[in-house]
Every structure is written in C-alpha cells, then in structure tokens.
CSV table of C-alpha atoms and ligand atoms in Angstrom, one decimal:
chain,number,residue,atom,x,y,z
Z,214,UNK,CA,0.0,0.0,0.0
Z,215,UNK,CA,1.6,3.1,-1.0
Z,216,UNK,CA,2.1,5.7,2.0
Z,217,UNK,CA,-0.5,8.1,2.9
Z,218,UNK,CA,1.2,11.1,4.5
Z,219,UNK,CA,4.4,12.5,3.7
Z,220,UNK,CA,7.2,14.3,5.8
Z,221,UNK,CA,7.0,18.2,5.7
Z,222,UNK,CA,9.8,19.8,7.0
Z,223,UNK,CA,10.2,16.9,9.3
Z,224,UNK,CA,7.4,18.6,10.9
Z,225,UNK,CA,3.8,17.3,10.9
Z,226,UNK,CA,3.3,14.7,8.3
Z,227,UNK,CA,1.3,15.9,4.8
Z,228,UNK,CA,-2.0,14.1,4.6
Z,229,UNK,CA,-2.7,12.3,0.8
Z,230,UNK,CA,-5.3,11.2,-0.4
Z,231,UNK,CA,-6.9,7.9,0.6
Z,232,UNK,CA,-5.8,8.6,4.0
Z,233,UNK,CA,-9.0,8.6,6.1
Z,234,UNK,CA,-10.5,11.4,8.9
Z,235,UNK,CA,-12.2,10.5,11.9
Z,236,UNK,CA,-14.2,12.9,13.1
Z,237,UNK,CA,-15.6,13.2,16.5
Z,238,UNK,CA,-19.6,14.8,16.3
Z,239,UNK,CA,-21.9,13.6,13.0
Z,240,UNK,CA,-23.9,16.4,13.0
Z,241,UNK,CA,-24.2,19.4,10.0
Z,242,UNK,CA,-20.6,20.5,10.3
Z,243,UNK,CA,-19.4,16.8,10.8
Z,244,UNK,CA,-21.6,16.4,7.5
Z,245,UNK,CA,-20.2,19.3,5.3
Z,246,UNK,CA,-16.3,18.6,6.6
Z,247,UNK,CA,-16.6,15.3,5.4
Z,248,UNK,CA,-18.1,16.4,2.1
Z,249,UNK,CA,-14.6,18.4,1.6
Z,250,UNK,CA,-12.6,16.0,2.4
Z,251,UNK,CA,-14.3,13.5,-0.3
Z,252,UNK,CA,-13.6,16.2,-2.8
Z,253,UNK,CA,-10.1,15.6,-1.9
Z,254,UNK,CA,-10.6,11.8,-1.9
Z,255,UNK,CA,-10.4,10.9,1.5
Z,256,UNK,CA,-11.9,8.7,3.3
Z,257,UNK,CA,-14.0,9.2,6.5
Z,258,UNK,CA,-14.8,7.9,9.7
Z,259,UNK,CA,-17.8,9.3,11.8
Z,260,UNK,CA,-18.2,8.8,16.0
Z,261,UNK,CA,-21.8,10.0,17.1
Z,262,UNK,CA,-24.5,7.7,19.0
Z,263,UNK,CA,-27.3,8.8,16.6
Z,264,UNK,CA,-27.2,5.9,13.5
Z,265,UNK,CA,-27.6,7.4,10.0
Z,266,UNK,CA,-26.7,10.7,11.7
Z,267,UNK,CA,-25.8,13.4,8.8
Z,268,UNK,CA,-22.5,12.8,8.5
Z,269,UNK,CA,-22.7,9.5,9.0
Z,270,UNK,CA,-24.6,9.6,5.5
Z,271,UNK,CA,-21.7,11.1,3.5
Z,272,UNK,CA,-18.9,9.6,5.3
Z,273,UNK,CA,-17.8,5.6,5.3
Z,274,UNK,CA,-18.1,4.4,8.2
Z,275,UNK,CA,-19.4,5.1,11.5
Z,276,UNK,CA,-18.9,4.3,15.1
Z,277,UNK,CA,-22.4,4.5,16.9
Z,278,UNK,CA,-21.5,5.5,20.3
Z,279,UNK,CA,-21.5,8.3,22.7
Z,280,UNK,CA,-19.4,11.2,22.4
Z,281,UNK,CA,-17.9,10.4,25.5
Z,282,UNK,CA,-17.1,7.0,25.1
Z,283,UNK,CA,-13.4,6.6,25.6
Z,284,UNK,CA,-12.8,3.5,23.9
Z,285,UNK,CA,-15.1,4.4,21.1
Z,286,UNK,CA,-12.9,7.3,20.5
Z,287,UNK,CA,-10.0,5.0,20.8
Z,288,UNK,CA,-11.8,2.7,18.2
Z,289,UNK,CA,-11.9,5.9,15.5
Z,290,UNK,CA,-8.5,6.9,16.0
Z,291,UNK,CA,-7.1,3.5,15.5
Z,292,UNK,CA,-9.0,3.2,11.9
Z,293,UNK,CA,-8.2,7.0,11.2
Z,294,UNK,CA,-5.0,8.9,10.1
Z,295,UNK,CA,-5.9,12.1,11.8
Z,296,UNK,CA,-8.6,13.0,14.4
Z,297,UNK,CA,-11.2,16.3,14.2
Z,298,UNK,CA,-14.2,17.2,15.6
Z,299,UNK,CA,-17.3,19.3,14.9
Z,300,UNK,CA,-18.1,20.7,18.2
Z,301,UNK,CA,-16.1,22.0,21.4
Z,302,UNK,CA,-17.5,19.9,23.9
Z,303,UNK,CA,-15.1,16.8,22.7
Z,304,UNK,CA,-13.2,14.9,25.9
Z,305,UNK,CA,-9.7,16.3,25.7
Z,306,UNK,CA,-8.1,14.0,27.8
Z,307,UNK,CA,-9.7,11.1,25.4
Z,308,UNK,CA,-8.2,13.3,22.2
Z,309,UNK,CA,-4.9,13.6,24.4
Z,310,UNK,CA,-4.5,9.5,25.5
Z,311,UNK,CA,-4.9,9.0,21.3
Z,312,UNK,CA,-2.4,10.8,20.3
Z,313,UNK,CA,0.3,8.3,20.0
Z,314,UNK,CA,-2.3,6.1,17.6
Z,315,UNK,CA,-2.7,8.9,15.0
Z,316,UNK,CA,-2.4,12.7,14.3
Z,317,UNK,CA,-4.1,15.1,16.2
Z,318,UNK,CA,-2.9,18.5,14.7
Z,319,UNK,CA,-5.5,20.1,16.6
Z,320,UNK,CA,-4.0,19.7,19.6
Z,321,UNK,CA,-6.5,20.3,22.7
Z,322,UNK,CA,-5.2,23.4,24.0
Z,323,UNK,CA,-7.5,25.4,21.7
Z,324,UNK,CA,-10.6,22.7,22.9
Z,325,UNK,CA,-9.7,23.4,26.9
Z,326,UNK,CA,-9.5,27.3,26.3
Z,327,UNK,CA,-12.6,27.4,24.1
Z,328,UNK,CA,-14.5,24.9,26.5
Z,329,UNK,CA,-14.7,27.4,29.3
Z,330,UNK,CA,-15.6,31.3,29.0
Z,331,UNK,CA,-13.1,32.3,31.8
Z,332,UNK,CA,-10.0,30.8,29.9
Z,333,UNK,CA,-11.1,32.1,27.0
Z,334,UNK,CA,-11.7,35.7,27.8
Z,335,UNK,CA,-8.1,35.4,29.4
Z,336,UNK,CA,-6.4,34.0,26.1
Z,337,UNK,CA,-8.1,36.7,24.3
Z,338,UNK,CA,-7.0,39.7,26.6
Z,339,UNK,CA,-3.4,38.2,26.8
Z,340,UNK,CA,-3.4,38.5,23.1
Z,341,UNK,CA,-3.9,42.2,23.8
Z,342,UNK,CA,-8.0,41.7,21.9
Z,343,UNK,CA,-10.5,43.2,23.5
Z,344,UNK,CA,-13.8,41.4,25.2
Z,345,UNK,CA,-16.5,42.9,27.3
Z,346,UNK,CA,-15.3,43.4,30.6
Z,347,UNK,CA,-15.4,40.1,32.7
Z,348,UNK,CA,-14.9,38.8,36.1
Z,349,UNK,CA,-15.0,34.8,37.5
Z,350,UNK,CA,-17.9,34.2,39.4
Z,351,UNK,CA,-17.9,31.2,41.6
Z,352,UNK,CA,-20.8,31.9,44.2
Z,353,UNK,CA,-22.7,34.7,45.3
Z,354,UNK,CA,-20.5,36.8,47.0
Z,355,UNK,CA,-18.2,36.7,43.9
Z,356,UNK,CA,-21.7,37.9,41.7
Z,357,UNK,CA,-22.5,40.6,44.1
Z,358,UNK,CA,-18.8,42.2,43.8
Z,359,UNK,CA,-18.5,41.5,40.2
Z,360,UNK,CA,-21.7,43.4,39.6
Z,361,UNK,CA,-20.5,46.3,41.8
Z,362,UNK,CA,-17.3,46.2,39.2
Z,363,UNK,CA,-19.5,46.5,36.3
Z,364,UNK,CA,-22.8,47.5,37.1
Z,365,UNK,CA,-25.9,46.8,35.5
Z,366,UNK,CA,-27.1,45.3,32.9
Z,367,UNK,CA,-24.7,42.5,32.6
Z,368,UNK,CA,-24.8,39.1,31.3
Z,369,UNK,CA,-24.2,36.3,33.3
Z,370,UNK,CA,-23.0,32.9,31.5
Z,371,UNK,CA,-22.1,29.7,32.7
Z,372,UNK,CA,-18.4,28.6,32.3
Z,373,UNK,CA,-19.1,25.5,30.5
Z,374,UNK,CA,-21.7,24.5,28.4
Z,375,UNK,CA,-23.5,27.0,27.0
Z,376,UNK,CA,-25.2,27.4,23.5
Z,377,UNK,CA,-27.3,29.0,21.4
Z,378,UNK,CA,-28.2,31.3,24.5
Z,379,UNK,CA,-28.5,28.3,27.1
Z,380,UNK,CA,-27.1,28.8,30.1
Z,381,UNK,CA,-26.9,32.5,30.6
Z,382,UNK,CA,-29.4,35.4,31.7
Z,383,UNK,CA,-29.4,39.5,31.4
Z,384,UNK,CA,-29.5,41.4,34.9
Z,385,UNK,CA,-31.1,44.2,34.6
Z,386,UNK,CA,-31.1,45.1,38.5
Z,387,UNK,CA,-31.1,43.6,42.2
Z,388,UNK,CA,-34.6,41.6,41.7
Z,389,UNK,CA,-32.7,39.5,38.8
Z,390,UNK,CA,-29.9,38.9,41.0
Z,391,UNK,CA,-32.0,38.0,43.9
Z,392,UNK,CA,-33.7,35.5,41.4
Z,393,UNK,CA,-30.5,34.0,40.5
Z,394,UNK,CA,-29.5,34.1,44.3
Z,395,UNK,CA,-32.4,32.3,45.3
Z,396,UNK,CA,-32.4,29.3,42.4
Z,397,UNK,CA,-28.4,28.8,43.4
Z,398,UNK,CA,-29.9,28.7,47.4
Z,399,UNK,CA,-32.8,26.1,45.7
Z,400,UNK,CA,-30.1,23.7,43.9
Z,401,UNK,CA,-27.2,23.8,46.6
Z,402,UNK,CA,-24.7,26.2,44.4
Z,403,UNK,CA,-23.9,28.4,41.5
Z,404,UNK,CA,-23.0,26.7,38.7
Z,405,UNK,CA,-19.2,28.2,37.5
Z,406,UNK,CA,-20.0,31.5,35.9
Z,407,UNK,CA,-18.6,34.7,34.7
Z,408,UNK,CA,-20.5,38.0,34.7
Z,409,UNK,CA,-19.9,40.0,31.6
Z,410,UNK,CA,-20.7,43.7,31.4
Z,411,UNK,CA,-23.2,44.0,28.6
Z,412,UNK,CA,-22.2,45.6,25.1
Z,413,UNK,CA,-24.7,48.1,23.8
Z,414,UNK,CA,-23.4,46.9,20.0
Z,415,UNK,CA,-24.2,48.5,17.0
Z,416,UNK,CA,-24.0,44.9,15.1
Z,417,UNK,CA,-22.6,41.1,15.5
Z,418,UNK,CA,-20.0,40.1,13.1
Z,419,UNK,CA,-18.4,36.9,12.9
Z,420,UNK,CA,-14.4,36.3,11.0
Z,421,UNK,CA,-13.4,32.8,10.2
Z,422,UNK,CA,-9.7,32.3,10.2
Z,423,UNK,CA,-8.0,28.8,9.4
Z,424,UNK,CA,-4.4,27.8,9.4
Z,425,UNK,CA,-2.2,24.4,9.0
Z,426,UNK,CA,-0.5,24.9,12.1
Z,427,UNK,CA,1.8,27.8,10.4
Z,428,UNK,CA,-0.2,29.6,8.3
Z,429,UNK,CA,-2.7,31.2,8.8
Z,430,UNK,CA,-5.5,33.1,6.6
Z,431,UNK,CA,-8.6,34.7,6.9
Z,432,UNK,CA,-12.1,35.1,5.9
Z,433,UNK,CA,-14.5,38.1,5.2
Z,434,UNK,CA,-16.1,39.8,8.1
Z,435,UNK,CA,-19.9,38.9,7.6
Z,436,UNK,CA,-23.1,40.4,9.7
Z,437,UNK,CA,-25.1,38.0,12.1
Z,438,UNK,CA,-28.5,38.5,13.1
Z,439,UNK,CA,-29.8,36.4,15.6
Z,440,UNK,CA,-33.6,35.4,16.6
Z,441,UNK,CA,-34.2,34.1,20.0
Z,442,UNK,CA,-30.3,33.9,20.3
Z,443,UNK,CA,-30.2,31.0,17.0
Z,444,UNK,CA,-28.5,32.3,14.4
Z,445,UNK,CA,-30.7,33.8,11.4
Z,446,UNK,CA,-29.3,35.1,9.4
Z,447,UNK,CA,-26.0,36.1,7.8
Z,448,UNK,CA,-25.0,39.1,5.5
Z,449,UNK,CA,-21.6,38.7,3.3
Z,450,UNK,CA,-19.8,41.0,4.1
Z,451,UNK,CA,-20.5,43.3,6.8
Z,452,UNK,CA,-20.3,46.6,6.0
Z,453,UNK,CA,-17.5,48.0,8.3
Z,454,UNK,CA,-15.0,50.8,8.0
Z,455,UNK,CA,-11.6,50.1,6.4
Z,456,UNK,CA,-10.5,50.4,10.1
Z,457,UNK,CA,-12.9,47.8,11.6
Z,458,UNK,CA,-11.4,45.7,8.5
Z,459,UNK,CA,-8.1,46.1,9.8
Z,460,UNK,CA,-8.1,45.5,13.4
Z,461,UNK,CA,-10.4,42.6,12.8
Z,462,UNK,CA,-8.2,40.6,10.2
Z,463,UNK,CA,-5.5,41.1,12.6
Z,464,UNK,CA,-7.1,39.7,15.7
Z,465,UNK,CA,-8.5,36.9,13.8
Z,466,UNK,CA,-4.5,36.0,12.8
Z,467,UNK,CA,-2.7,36.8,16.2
Z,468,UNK,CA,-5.7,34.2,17.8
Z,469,UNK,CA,-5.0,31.9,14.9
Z,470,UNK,CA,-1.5,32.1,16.0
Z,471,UNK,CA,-1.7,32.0,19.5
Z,472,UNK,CA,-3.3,28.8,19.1
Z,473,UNK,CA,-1.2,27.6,16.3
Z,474,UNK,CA,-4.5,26.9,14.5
Z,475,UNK,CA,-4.4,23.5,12.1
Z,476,UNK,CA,-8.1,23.8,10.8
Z,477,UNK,CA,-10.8,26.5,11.0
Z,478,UNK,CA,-11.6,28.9,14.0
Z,479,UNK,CA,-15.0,30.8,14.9
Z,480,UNK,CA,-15.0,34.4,16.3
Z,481,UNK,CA,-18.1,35.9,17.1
Z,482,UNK,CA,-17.8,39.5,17.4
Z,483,UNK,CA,-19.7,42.4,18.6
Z,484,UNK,CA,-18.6,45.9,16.9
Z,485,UNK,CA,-19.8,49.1,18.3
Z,486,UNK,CA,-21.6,52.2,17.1
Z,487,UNK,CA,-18.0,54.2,17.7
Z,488,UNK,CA,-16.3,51.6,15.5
Z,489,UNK,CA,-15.0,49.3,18.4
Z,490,UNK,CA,-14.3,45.6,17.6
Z,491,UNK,CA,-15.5,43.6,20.7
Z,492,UNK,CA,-15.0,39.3,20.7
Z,493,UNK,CA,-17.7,37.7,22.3
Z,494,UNK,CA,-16.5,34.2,21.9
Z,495,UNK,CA,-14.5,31.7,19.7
Z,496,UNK,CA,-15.6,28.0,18.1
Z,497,UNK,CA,-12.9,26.0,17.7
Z,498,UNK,CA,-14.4,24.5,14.6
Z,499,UNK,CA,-16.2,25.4,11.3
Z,500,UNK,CA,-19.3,27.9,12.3
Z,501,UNK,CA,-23.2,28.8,11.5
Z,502,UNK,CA,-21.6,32.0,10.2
Z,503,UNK,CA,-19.6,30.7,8.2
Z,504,UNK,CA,-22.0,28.3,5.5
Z,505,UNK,CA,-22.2,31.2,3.1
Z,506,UNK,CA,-18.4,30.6,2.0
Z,507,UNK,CA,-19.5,27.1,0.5
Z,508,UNK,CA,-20.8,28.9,-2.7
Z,509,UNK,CA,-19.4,32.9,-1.7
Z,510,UNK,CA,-15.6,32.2,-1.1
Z,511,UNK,CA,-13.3,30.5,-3.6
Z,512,UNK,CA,-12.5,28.3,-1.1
Z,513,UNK,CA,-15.1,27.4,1.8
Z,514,UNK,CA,-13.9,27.0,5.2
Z,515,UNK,CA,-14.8,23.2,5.1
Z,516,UNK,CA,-12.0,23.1,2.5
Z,517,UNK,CA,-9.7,25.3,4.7
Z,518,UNK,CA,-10.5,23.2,7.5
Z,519,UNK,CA,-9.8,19.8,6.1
Z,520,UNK,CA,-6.8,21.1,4.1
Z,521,UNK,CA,-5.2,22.5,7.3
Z,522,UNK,CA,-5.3,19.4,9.7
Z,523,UNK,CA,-4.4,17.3,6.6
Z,524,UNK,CA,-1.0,19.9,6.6
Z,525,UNK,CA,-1.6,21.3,3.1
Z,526,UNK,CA,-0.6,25.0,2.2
Z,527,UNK,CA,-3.4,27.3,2.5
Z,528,UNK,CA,-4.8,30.4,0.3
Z,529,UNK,CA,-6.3,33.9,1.1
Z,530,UNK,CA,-10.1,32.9,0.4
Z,531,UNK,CA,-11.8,35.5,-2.0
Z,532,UNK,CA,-15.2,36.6,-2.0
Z,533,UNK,CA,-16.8,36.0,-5.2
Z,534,UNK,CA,-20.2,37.2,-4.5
Z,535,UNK,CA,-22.1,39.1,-1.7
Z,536,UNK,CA,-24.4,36.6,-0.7
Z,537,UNK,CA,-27.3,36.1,2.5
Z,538,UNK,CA,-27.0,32.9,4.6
Z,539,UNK,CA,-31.0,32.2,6.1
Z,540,UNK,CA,-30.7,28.8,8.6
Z,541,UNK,CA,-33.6,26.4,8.1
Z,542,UNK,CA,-34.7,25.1,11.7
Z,543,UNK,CA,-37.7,22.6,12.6
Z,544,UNK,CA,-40.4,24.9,12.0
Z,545,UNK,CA,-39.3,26.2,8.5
Z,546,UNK,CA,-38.5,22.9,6.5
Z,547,UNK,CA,-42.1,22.9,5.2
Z,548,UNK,CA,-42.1,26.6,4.0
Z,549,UNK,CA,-39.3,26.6,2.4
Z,550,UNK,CA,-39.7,22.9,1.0
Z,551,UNK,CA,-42.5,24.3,-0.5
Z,552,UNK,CA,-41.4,26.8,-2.2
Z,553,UNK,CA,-38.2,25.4,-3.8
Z,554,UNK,CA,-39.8,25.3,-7.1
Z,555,UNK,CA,-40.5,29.0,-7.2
Z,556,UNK,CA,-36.9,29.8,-6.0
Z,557,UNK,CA,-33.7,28.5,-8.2
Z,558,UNK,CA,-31.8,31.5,-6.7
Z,559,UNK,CA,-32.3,29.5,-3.3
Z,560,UNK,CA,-28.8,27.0,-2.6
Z,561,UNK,CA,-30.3,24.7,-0.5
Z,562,UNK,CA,-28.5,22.8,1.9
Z,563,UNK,CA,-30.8,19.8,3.6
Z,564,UNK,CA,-28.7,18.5,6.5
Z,565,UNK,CA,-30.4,15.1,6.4
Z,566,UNK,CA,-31.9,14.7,10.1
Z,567,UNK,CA,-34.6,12.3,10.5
Z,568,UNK,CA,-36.1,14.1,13.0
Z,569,UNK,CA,-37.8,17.6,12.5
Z,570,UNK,CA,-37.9,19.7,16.0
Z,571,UNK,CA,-38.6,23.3,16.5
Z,572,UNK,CA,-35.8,25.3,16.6
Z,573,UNK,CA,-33.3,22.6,15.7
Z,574,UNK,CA,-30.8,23.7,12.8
Z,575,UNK,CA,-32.1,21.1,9.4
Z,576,UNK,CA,-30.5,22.9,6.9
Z,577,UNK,CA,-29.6,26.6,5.8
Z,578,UNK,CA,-30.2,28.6,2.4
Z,579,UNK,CA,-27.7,30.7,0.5
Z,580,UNK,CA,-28.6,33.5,-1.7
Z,581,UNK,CA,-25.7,35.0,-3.7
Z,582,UNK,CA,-26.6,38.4,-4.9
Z,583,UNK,CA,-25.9,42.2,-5.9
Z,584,UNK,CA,-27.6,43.8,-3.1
Z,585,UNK,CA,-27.8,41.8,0.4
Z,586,UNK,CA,-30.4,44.4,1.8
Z,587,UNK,CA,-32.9,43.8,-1.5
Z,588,UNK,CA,-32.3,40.1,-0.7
Z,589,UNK,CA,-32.8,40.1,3.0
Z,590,UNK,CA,-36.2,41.7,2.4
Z,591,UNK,CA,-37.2,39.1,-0.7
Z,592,UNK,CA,-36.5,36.1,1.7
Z,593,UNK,CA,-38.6,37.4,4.8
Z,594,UNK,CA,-41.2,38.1,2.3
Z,595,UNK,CA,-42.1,34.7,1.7
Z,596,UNK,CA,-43.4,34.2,5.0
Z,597,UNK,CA,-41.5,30.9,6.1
Z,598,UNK,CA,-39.5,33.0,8.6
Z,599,UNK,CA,-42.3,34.5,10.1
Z,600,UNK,CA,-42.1,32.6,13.3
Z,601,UNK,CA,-39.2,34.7,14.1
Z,602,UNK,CA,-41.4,38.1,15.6
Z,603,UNK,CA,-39.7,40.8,14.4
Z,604,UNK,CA,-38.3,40.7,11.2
Z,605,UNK,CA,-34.6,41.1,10.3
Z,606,UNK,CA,-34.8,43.3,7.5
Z,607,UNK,CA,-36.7,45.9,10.1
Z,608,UNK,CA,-34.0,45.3,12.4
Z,609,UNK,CA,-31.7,46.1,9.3
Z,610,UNK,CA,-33.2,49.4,8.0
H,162,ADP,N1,-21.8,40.7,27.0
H,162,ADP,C1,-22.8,40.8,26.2
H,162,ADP,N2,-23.4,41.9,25.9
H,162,ADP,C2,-24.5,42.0,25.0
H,162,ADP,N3,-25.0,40.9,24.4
H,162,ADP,C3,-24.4,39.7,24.7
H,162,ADP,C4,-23.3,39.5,25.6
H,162,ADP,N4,-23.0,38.3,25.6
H,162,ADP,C5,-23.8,37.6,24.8
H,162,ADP,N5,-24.7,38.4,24.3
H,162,ADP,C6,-25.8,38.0,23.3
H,162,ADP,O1,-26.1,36.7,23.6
H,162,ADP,C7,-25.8,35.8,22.4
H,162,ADP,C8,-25.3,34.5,22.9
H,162,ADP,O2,-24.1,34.7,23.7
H,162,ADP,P1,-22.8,33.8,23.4
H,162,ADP,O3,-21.8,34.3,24.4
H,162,ADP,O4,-22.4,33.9,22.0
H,162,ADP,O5,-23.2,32.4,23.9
H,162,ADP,P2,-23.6,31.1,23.1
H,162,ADP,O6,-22.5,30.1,23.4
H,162,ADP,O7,-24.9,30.7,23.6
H,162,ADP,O8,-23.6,31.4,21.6
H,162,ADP,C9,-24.8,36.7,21.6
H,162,ADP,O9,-24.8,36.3,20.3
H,162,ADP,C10,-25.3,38.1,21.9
H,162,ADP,O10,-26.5,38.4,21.1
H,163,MG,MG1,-22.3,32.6,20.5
C-alpha cells in the first residue's frame, strides 16, 4: 500500500489522499467537513451515537456510540490517520491519550481554552483583543462584587456549556440577581460562571480564520442577526470601515496564532456604534456563520478546514459574491420545502436529520446576490420565517 502522508519539514506529516479522517460529532458541520474532504478523496470515519446521523450519511463508516465514550474514541482513531471534531465539547483528555495512535494537529489546547468562558476571555485579553469586561464568578458573593465592578445590565454565563443562548441570563437590576440568588440557594450552588458587562453593539459580526498549524489566513467579516439567540441570518460581508477591517483581520491571525491553529476557528464578534471591535467568543471549529463561503468564497472554510489538519498550504479565500445565509430550523422545513420550485436563486443545503424539532438547525439557504439588503427583504417576504417576531430586514433598516 503506497504511504499516505508525507514528511514536511520533518514537521507534521502531509495528509494524501486515501488517507482517512475521523471525526468526533456527525452532525451538519461533521456532514459538510466530510463532504470536503471526499472532494479531496479521503476517506471518512464518523463517531456520534445517533445511527444514520448526517455525516454518517456522506462519510464511510461510522462508530455509533456516545461522544464520550473513551474506547469508542480509541476505536476511531485506530481506523483514522488524523482526528477532528465538529463541536467544542469533545473529551480532551480522550483526544490527548490518542495521540500516539494517530495525528491530532488540533492539539487540545484550543478545545480546553474554548470549552470554558473564563480561559477564553483570558487568552483573548493576553493576546492584547479586546472582550466585554469580565470577572470569575464562583458563588454569590463573587456575583454581588462583580456586579459592583460593572454595574448593571450585565450578562451572566455559565463557564461550561452553554449554547445557542442556554445557560446565561441578562441582569437588569437587584430583583434579577435575587432570582439568581435564590435558584443557586434552591439547587445547593452556583453553577461556574462569569459576569460580563453588557455591550450596547451596534451589530454582531463573525471572522473565520484557518491555518495548517503555520499559516494562517482569513475570511470576510460577515453580519449575524440572531432570533431568539439561533443564528438567522448572515449578511456577506459586513459593511465596516476600512479600520474595523483592519483590526479585525488582525485579531482573527494573532488568535490563529496563539493557538497555532491546524483547521478553521470561529469568532463571534460584537462591533460598536463608535467603531470598536469587541469578541464575544470563539468556536474551535467550522461555524453557522460561516455556510455562506461554500458557494461565496473560492474556497469554503470546510475546504480550509480539512486542508489544514491534513497539513496542506493554504490560500487567502476571496469573496466572489455578496451573498445572505437564512438557517432552516424545525419549523421552516415545510415553507421553504414548498417553495423550492418557485426559487432557483435558493442553494439549499438539507442537513439530512430524521427528525424535524422546532428550533433545531435542518439545513440553511444561501442566496448570492448584488444587493444583500434587497435580498434580505425578498426572503422574509415569503413568510417561512415569520415565526421569528420581528423581522430582520426591520432590524436592518
Ligand atoms: N456581554 C454581552 N453583551 C450583550 N449581548 C451579549 C453579551 N454576551 C452575549 N450576548 C448576546 O447573547 C448571544 C449568545 O451569547 P454567546 O456568548 O455567544 O453564547 P452562546 O454560546 O450561547 O452562543 C450573543 O450572540 C449576543 O447576542
Ligand atoms: Mg455565540
């Protein structure tokens, strides 16, 4: 059998292809990761406990068990040359007692910084980037100084966790801290927290940068609107000034760096109405925001992703089109399923689930265009979004 990875600079061996990927997580980023890497003709492994789970579809073989499962995770790394995942909450000690059974260019330093909001706000800061103010909150003496530090409102997360909004509340005043008082007093303690002043931002932006461990490049600054803190909808790019541009492209690389990134990075960002570039957090992984570059970017940050833990040489992506990302969730399959036929402008990405549930992500919708404001108002028009109260391109004008 001829070799399937190659020396580079003695350094991290050069993925070919026919080599295969494991990758921990067979949900819609595990699915679109491994339809890159097929491009590229390699072969993938799946680990998730759901059978037939959307990777699991594209990819050729799976190993049904739970995320968790230690000697499951063995079992994919022994039948894999290199070992991803599609979501941060991956074991890193399992990731760390594989590594002598195949590559793991990852690492897990980015997965135990990115796992929990207090080390990552520190990274960040260290790295001289700005965050909203923070402090560690481990009971409620620590909440009632950190809120005399920042005042209200503030937003108080849970270290570990969270998602999609889960896990943290706004306080407005002292009766929302008494309520979170009295629910720590009812379960016995505070869960690990941090209190984060609140931003007053003018817009959330998102950057994708990806690297191979040396290199590092980065993607266009796109606009995020969220509904009920899911992701709605995405605008490529964001309109910011040359000098939001700037600052932000160079975060996103000193991060990358930091980390020594192999694969793509998330970083959500909040920028500000006096032109201040705020990160709220970072994915260590492909993100939500990030779908559009599949048909936008000349290359999509599944490509960068599976190009960079496989140690190939990386290229600035271009934008070849402004272009509107819309997610798809439970209750908008049959809407928009419907109207397919009267929409060929409509990419539409089906994430193969079996099972439809409100607010759960099924697919997402791309929309290249001339004018992202024109097309933000055609796709609210049709009415499948309207579970979503009050309508982005409102929000927008
Ligand atoms: N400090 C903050 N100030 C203002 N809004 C915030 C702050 N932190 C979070 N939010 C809002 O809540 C959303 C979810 O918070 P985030 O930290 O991204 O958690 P999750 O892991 O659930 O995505 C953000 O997209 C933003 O809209
Ligand atoms: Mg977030």
């Amino acid at each position: 059998m001829p070799s399937l990875s190659e020396e580079t600079h003695g350094r991290m061996a050069r993925l070919l292809p026919g080599a295969t990927i494991g990758i921990i997580g067979g949900g819609q980023l595990g699915r679109m990761m491994a339809l890159s890497a097929r491009y590229m003709g390699f072969r993938i492994g799946v680990l998730d406990p759901t059978p037939d789970c959307p990777a699991a579809q594209v990819a050729d073989f799976q190993v049904t068990a739970a995320y968790g499962d230690k000697s499951a995770i063995r079992e994919l790394a022994r039948r894999s040359d290199v070992l991803t995942y599609e979501f941060e909450n991956v074991d890193a000690d399992a990731i760390d007692e594989v590594r002598d059974i195949t590559a793991t260019p990852q690492g897990t330093d980015l997965l135990r910084v990115t796992q929990d909001r207090v080390h990552e706000k520190r990274f960040i800061n260290e790295h001289g980037v700005r965050t909203a103010p923070w402090r560690q909150v481990d009971d409620c003496d620590a909440l009632r100084s950190a809120i005399d530090n920042l005042g209200y409102p503030a937003v108080l997360k849970t270290r570990c966790g969270g998602y999609d909004g889960h896990g943290q509340v706004v306080l407005h005043d002292d009766s929302d801290r008494r309520r979170v008082e009295d629910r720590a007093e009812r379960e016995g303690r505070l869960p690990p927290s941090i209190l984060e002043g609140f931003v007053d931002f003018a817009f959330e932006a998102s950057i994708l940068v990806s690297g191979n461990g040396t290199d590092f490049v980065t993607f266009p600054i796109v606009r995020n609107i969220h509904r009920h803190n899911i992701l709605h909808l995405t605008i490529a790019p964001a309109r910011v000034s040359k000098e939001v541009e700037r600052e932000t492209h160079a975060l996103a690389r000193l991060l990358a760096k930091g980390f020594e990134l192999s694969g793509t990075l998330g970083i959500e960002l909040f920028i500000t109405r006096d032109d201040r570039v705020i990160v709220n957090e970072l994915a260590p992984r492909p993100h939500n925001s990030g779908h559009y570059t599949i048909e936008a970017c000349s290359i999509d940050q599944f490509d960068a992703h599976i190009r960079g833990i496989a140690g190939w040489p990386l290229v600035q992506p271009r934008l070849l089109s402004p272009a509107v990302m819309v997610n798809v969730l439970g209750q908008h399959v049959a809407p928009t399923r419907a109207l397919i036929g009267d929409h060929p402008e409509w990419n539409v990405h089906d994430y193969g689930k079996a099972e439809v549930k409100h607010n759960r992500k099924m697919g997402h919708i791309t929309v290249l265009t001339d004018d992202t404001e024109r097309t933000v108002g055609e796709l609210e028009a049709t009415g499948c979004w309207d579970d979503l109260r009050d309508s982005a391109s409102r929000r927008l004008s």
